[in-house]
mmCIF file of C-alpha atoms and ligand atoms in Angstrom:
data_model
loop_
_atom_site.group_PDB
_atom_site.id
_atom_site.type_symbol
_atom_site.label_atom_id
_atom_site.label_comp_id
_atom_site.label_asym_id
_atom_site.label_seq_id
_atom_site.Cartn_x
_atom_site.Cartn_y
_atom_site.Cartn_z
ATOM 1 C CA UNK V 1 33.723 -0.210 14.407
ATOM 2 C CA UNK V 2 30.743 2.042 13.974
ATOM 3 C CA UNK V 3 31.179 4.351 11.001
ATOM 4 C CA UNK V 4 27.988 6.203 11.898
ATOM 5 C CA UNK V 5 27.497 8.383 14.943
ATOM 6 C CA UNK V 6 24.292 6.508 15.687
ATOM 7 C CA UNK V 7 23.538 2.792 15.864
ATOM 8 C CA UNK V 8 19.890 3.552 14.994
ATOM 9 C CA UNK V 9 20.941 5.368 11.840
ATOM 10 C CA UNK V 10 23.244 2.490 10.937
ATOM 11 C CA UNK V 11 20.377 0.027 11.359
ATOM 12 C CA UNK V 12 18.030 2.049 9.124
ATOM 13 C CA UNK V 13 20.731 2.498 6.468
ATOM 14 C CA UNK V 14 21.427 -1.227 6.608
ATOM 15 C CA UNK V 15 17.760 -2.086 5.947
ATOM 16 C CA UNK V 16 17.313 0.519 3.200
ATOM 17 C CA UNK V 17 20.440 -0.682 1.402
ATOM 18 C CA UNK V 18 18.872 -4.139 1.051
ATOM 19 C CA UNK V 19 16.494 -2.679 -1.532
ATOM 20 C CA UNK V 20 17.415 -3.299 -5.189
ATOM 21 C CA UNK V 21 19.508 -0.540 -6.707
ATOM 22 C CA UNK V 22 20.084 1.156 -3.365
ATOM 23 C CA UNK V 23 23.710 1.287 -2.286
ATOM 24 C CA UNK V 24 24.960 2.365 1.143
ATOM 25 C CA UNK V 25 25.408 5.958 -0.038
ATOM 26 C CA UNK V 26 21.861 6.295 -1.354
ATOM 27 C CA UNK V 27 20.518 4.529 1.735
ATOM 28 C CA UNK V 28 22.244 7.106 3.928
ATOM 29 C CA UNK V 29 20.820 9.949 1.841
ATOM 30 C CA UNK V 30 17.305 8.474 2.171
ATOM 31 C CA UNK V 31 17.684 7.925 5.917
ATOM 32 C CA UNK V 32 18.882 11.499 6.461
ATOM 33 C CA UNK V 33 15.990 12.769 4.352
ATOM 34 C CA UNK V 34 13.514 10.830 6.499
ATOM 35 C CA UNK V 35 15.118 12.339 9.613
ATOM 36 C CA UNK V 36 14.728 15.839 8.222
ATOM 37 C CA UNK V 37 11.028 15.371 7.420
ATOM 38 C CA UNK V 38 8.231 15.603 9.984
ATOM 39 C CA UNK V 39 7.793 12.476 12.102
ATOM 40 C CA UNK V 40 4.424 11.768 10.440
ATOM 41 C CA UNK V 41 6.217 11.163 7.125
ATOM 42 C CA UNK V 42 8.202 8.280 8.628
ATOM 43 C CA UNK V 43 5.045 6.938 10.255
ATOM 44 C CA UNK V 44 3.113 6.956 6.977
ATOM 45 C CA UNK V 45 6.032 5.491 5.063
ATOM 46 C CA UNK V 46 6.465 2.670 7.541
ATOM 47 C CA UNK V 47 2.797 1.879 7.972
ATOM 48 C CA UNK V 48 2.023 1.904 4.232
ATOM 49 C CA UNK V 49 4.853 -0.557 3.594
ATOM 50 C CA UNK V 50 3.754 -2.835 6.435
ATOM 51 C CA UNK V 51 0.107 -2.673 5.332
ATOM 52 C CA UNK V 52 1.016 -3.449 1.744
ATOM 53 C CA UNK V 53 3.198 -6.372 2.760
ATOM 54 C CA UNK V 54 0.598 -7.839 5.088
ATOM 55 C CA UNK V 55 -2.602 -7.265 3.159
ATOM 56 C CA UNK V 56 -1.823 -7.540 -0.544
ATOM 57 C CA UNK V 57 -2.847 -10.843 -2.085
ATOM 58 C CA UNK V 58 -2.578 -12.419 -5.509
ATOM 59 C CA UNK V 59 -5.661 -12.585 -7.714
ATOM 60 C CA UNK V 60 -7.007 -16.145 -7.694
ATOM 61 C CA UNK V 61 -7.742 -15.952 -11.375
ATOM 62 C CA UNK V 62 -4.763 -14.186 -12.959
ATOM 63 C CA UNK V 63 -2.145 -14.053 -10.143
ATOM 64 C CA UNK V 64 -1.811 -10.292 -10.453
ATOM 65 C CA UNK V 65 -1.218 -8.299 -7.284
ATOM 66 C CA UNK V 66 -4.579 -7.403 -5.790
ATOM 67 C CA UNK V 67 -6.357 -6.081 -2.702
ATOM 68 C CA UNK V 68 -9.092 -8.692 -3.001
ATOM 69 C CA UNK V 69 -9.464 -12.333 -4.092
ATOM 70 C CA UNK V 70 -10.196 -11.166 -7.618
ATOM 71 C CA UNK V 71 -8.240 -8.217 -9.004
ATOM 72 C CA UNK V 72 -9.927 -5.138 -10.477
ATOM 73 C CA UNK V 73 -9.036 -6.143 -14.026
ATOM 74 C CA UNK V 74 -10.578 -9.626 -13.741
ATOM 75 C CA UNK V 75 -13.623 -8.180 -11.969
ATOM 76 C CA UNK V 76 -14.249 -5.630 -14.722
ATOM 77 C CA UNK V 77 -16.870 -7.119 -17.046
ATOM 78 C CA UNK V 78 -16.256 -4.441 -19.651
ATOM 79 C CA UNK V 79 -13.018 -6.184 -20.511
ATOM 80 C CA UNK V 80 -12.720 -8.749 -23.285
ATOM 81 C CA UNK V 81 -12.888 -12.040 -21.426
ATOM 82 C CA UNK V 82 -11.979 -14.082 -24.499
ATOM 83 C CA UNK V 83 -8.430 -12.761 -24.730
ATOM 84 C CA UNK V 84 -5.690 -13.393 -22.204
ATOM 85 C CA UNK V 85 -2.267 -11.807 -22.270
ATOM 86 C CA UNK V 86 0.399 -13.934 -20.562
ATOM 87 C CA UNK V 87 3.143 -11.925 -18.851
ATOM 88 C CA UNK V 88 6.083 -12.553 -16.557
ATOM 89 C CA UNK V 89 5.084 -10.313 -13.644
ATOM 90 C CA UNK V 90 2.931 -7.451 -12.371
ATOM 91 C CA UNK V 91 5.293 -4.824 -13.813
ATOM 92 C CA UNK V 92 4.379 -6.051 -17.298
ATOM 93 C CA UNK V 93 0.661 -5.691 -16.522
ATOM 94 C CA UNK V 94 1.302 -2.070 -15.543
ATOM 95 C CA UNK V 95 3.364 -1.449 -18.686
ATOM 96 C CA UNK V 96 0.672 -2.885 -20.968
ATOM 97 C CA UNK V 97 -2.145 -1.095 -19.099
ATOM 98 C CA UNK V 98 -0.279 2.177 -19.622
ATOM 99 C CA UNK V 99 -0.437 1.719 -23.387
ATOM 100 C CA UNK V 100 -4.289 1.704 -23.234
ATOM 101 C CA UNK V 101 -4.191 -0.615 -26.266
ATOM 102 C CA UNK V 102 -5.291 -3.824 -24.601
ATOM 103 C CA UNK V 103 -8.719 -4.544 -23.197
ATOM 104 C CA UNK V 104 -8.440 -8.246 -22.440
ATOM 105 C CA UNK V 105 -7.447 -10.059 -19.282
ATOM 106 C CA UNK V 106 -4.024 -11.091 -18.028
ATOM 107 C CA UNK V 107 -2.299 -14.140 -16.694
ATOM 108 C CA UNK V 108 0.751 -13.415 -14.553
ATOM 109 C CA UNK V 109 3.230 -16.303 -14.474
ATOM 110 C CA UNK V 110 5.265 -14.964 -11.566
ATOM 111 C CA UNK V 111 8.540 -15.561 -13.412
ATOM 112 C CA UNK V 112 9.804 -17.461 -16.441
ATOM 113 C CA UNK V 113 11.338 -20.884 -16.901
ATOM 114 C CA UNK V 114 15.017 -20.681 -16.008
ATOM 115 C CA UNK V 115 16.803 -24.019 -15.521
ATOM 116 C CA UNK V 116 20.022 -22.346 -14.354
ATOM 117 C CA UNK V 117 18.190 -20.682 -11.487
ATOM 118 C CA UNK V 118 16.192 -23.840 -10.886
ATOM 119 C CA UNK V 119 12.849 -22.353 -11.955
ATOM 120 C CA UNK V 120 10.700 -24.938 -13.701
ATOM 121 C CA UNK V 121 7.113 -24.832 -15.033
ATOM 122 C CA UNK V 122 5.753 -26.082 -11.698
ATOM 123 C CA UNK V 123 7.195 -23.064 -9.906
ATOM 124 C CA UNK V 124 5.115 -20.777 -12.087
ATOM 125 C CA UNK V 125 1.393 -20.025 -12.456
ATOM 126 C CA UNK V 126 1.177 -22.137 -15.629
ATOM 127 C CA UNK V 127 -1.116 -24.968 -14.490
ATOM 128 C CA UNK V 128 -3.761 -22.367 -13.667
ATOM 129 C CA UNK V 129 -3.715 -21.133 -17.247
ATOM 130 C CA UNK V 130 -4.831 -24.573 -18.421
ATOM 131 C CA UNK V 131 -7.589 -24.503 -15.785
ATOM 132 C CA UNK V 132 -8.725 -21.160 -17.129
ATOM 133 C CA UNK V 133 -8.884 -22.582 -20.655
ATOM 134 C CA UNK V 134 -11.132 -25.333 -19.300
ATOM 135 C CA UNK V 135 -13.451 -23.021 -17.382
ATOM 136 C CA UNK V 136 -13.480 -19.788 -19.326
ATOM 137 C CA UNK V 137 -14.330 -18.997 -22.917
ATOM 138 C CA UNK V 138 -10.806 -18.176 -24.038
ATOM 139 C CA UNK V 139 -10.230 -17.697 -27.737
ATOM 140 C CA UNK V 140 -6.838 -16.079 -27.848
ATOM 141 C CA UNK V 141 -3.730 -16.270 -25.715
ATOM 142 C CA UNK V 142 -1.172 -13.559 -26.323
ATOM 143 C CA UNK V 143 2.333 -14.453 -25.197
ATOM 144 C CA UNK V 144 4.044 -11.245 -24.072
ATOM 145 C CA UNK V 145 7.171 -12.655 -22.474
ATOM 146 C CA UNK V 146 10.711 -11.255 -22.625
ATOM 147 C CA UNK V 147 12.694 -11.660 -25.857
ATOM 148 C CA UNK V 148 15.333 -13.778 -24.135
ATOM 149 C CA UNK V 149 16.234 -17.467 -24.338
ATOM 150 C CA UNK V 150 14.271 -18.043 -21.109
ATOM 151 C CA UNK V 151 11.320 -16.024 -22.384
ATOM 152 C CA UNK V 152 11.251 -17.963 -25.670
ATOM 153 C CA UNK V 153 11.552 -21.286 -23.823
ATOM 154 C CA UNK V 154 8.593 -20.341 -21.643
ATOM 155 C CA UNK V 155 6.545 -19.172 -24.644
ATOM 156 C CA UNK V 156 7.213 -22.405 -26.490
ATOM 157 C CA UNK V 157 6.353 -24.471 -23.416
ATOM 158 C CA UNK V 158 3.001 -22.715 -23.029
ATOM 159 C CA UNK V 159 2.304 -22.843 -26.757
ATOM 160 C CA UNK V 160 2.736 -26.627 -26.774
ATOM 161 C CA UNK V 161 0.479 -26.987 -23.747
ATOM 162 C CA UNK V 162 -2.380 -24.845 -24.988
ATOM 163 C CA UNK V 163 -2.471 -25.452 -28.744
ATOM 164 C CA UNK V 164 -4.295 -28.772 -28.313
ATOM 165 C CA UNK V 165 -7.254 -26.886 -26.845
ATOM 166 C CA UNK V 166 -7.770 -25.088 -30.130
ATOM 167 C CA UNK V 167 -6.935 -21.705 -28.653
ATOM 168 C CA UNK V 168 -5.435 -19.136 -30.965
ATOM 169 C CA UNK V 169 -1.888 -18.435 -29.699
ATOM 170 C CA UNK V 170 -0.272 -15.166 -30.702
ATOM 171 C CA UNK V 171 2.804 -13.241 -29.651
ATOM 172 C CA UNK V 172 3.386 -9.527 -29.439
ATOM 173 C CA UNK V 173 5.263 -8.145 -32.415
ATOM 174 C CA UNK V 174 8.914 -7.786 -31.551
ATOM 175 C CA UNK V 175 9.520 -4.384 -33.023
ATOM 176 C CA UNK V 176 12.797 -2.528 -33.199
ATOM 177 C CA UNK V 177 12.708 -1.175 -29.684
ATOM 178 C CA UNK V 178 11.190 -4.073 -27.791
ATOM 179 C CA UNK V 179 13.959 -5.038 -25.452
ATOM 180 C CA UNK V 180 14.351 -7.734 -22.886
ATOM 181 C CA UNK V 181 11.972 -6.158 -20.447
ATOM 182 C CA UNK V 182 8.492 -5.007 -21.421
ATOM 183 C CA UNK V 183 8.728 -2.576 -18.554
ATOM 184 C CA UNK V 184 11.433 -0.541 -20.266
ATOM 185 C CA UNK V 185 9.798 -0.412 -23.656
ATOM 186 C CA UNK V 186 8.175 2.899 -24.497
ATOM 187 C CA UNK V 187 4.380 2.948 -24.427
ATOM 188 C CA UNK V 188 3.857 3.660 -28.121
ATOM 189 C CA UNK V 189 6.109 0.818 -29.259
ATOM 190 C CA UNK V 190 4.618 -1.592 -26.769
ATOM 191 C CA UNK V 191 1.076 -0.529 -27.656
ATOM 192 C CA UNK V 192 1.824 -1.055 -31.344
ATOM 193 C CA UNK V 193 3.386 -4.432 -30.737
ATOM 194 C CA UNK V 194 0.228 -5.567 -28.950
ATOM 195 C CA UNK V 195 -1.990 -4.362 -31.781
ATOM 196 C CA UNK V 196 0.278 -5.935 -34.429
ATOM 197 C CA UNK V 197 0.524 -9.310 -32.789
ATOM 198 C CA UNK V 198 1.368 -12.356 -34.855
ATOM 199 C CA UNK V 199 0.442 -16.019 -34.757
ATOM 200 C CA UNK V 200 2.990 -17.709 -32.503
ATOM 201 C CA UNK V 201 3.923 -20.167 -35.299
ATOM 202 C CA UNK V 202 5.271 -17.263 -37.359
ATOM 203 C CA UNK V 203 7.627 -16.205 -34.591
ATOM 204 C CA UNK V 204 9.060 -19.721 -34.436
ATOM 205 C CA UNK V 205 9.865 -19.694 -38.150
ATOM 206 C CA UNK V 206 11.778 -16.462 -37.830
ATOM 207 C CA UNK V 207 14.059 -17.664 -35.100
HETATM 208 ZN ZN1 ZN K 301 -7.007 -10.974 -11.815
#
């Protein structure tokens, strides 16, 4: 049975409702909004999504989302190339960039170690971090991963891998408001926690 008066509307609602956080009701509201707008709005919306999906690549160096082989952050020689901040995904890069407190480079893992979901170190961009240590002049690695069991496991895994190279490993200060997701932390707190980072060894003693 078709609950909509139009199969085409039903199809669009069905696709929109596959987006995270979008239920059928919201999807219908969005679809009706698109119908109300000029046709060019739908064209731009559709083509920008298709273009993004087809043309975006991952930076060869840091795995951040990029329009070119090397992302704008890695290509910017004004940044401190001796310091790398390791994060779970691109959203964390955006969150940290918004604080304007960090001028180093990033390394985006593309997830964190999660045995229950079957995500191991080899599924992540970890091997490439070791390659960077070999080829770049890296003096400090800041671990800015979520304050969860999986985040801590991943931090410890990376710490054990990189400490033998004599790189200084630090972690962002876990202040009062730093939650599970860097993305949801307010800019001031996150900015402060980057400035007040601690040697990783200290964070192990506390837990
Ligand atoms: Zn990059």
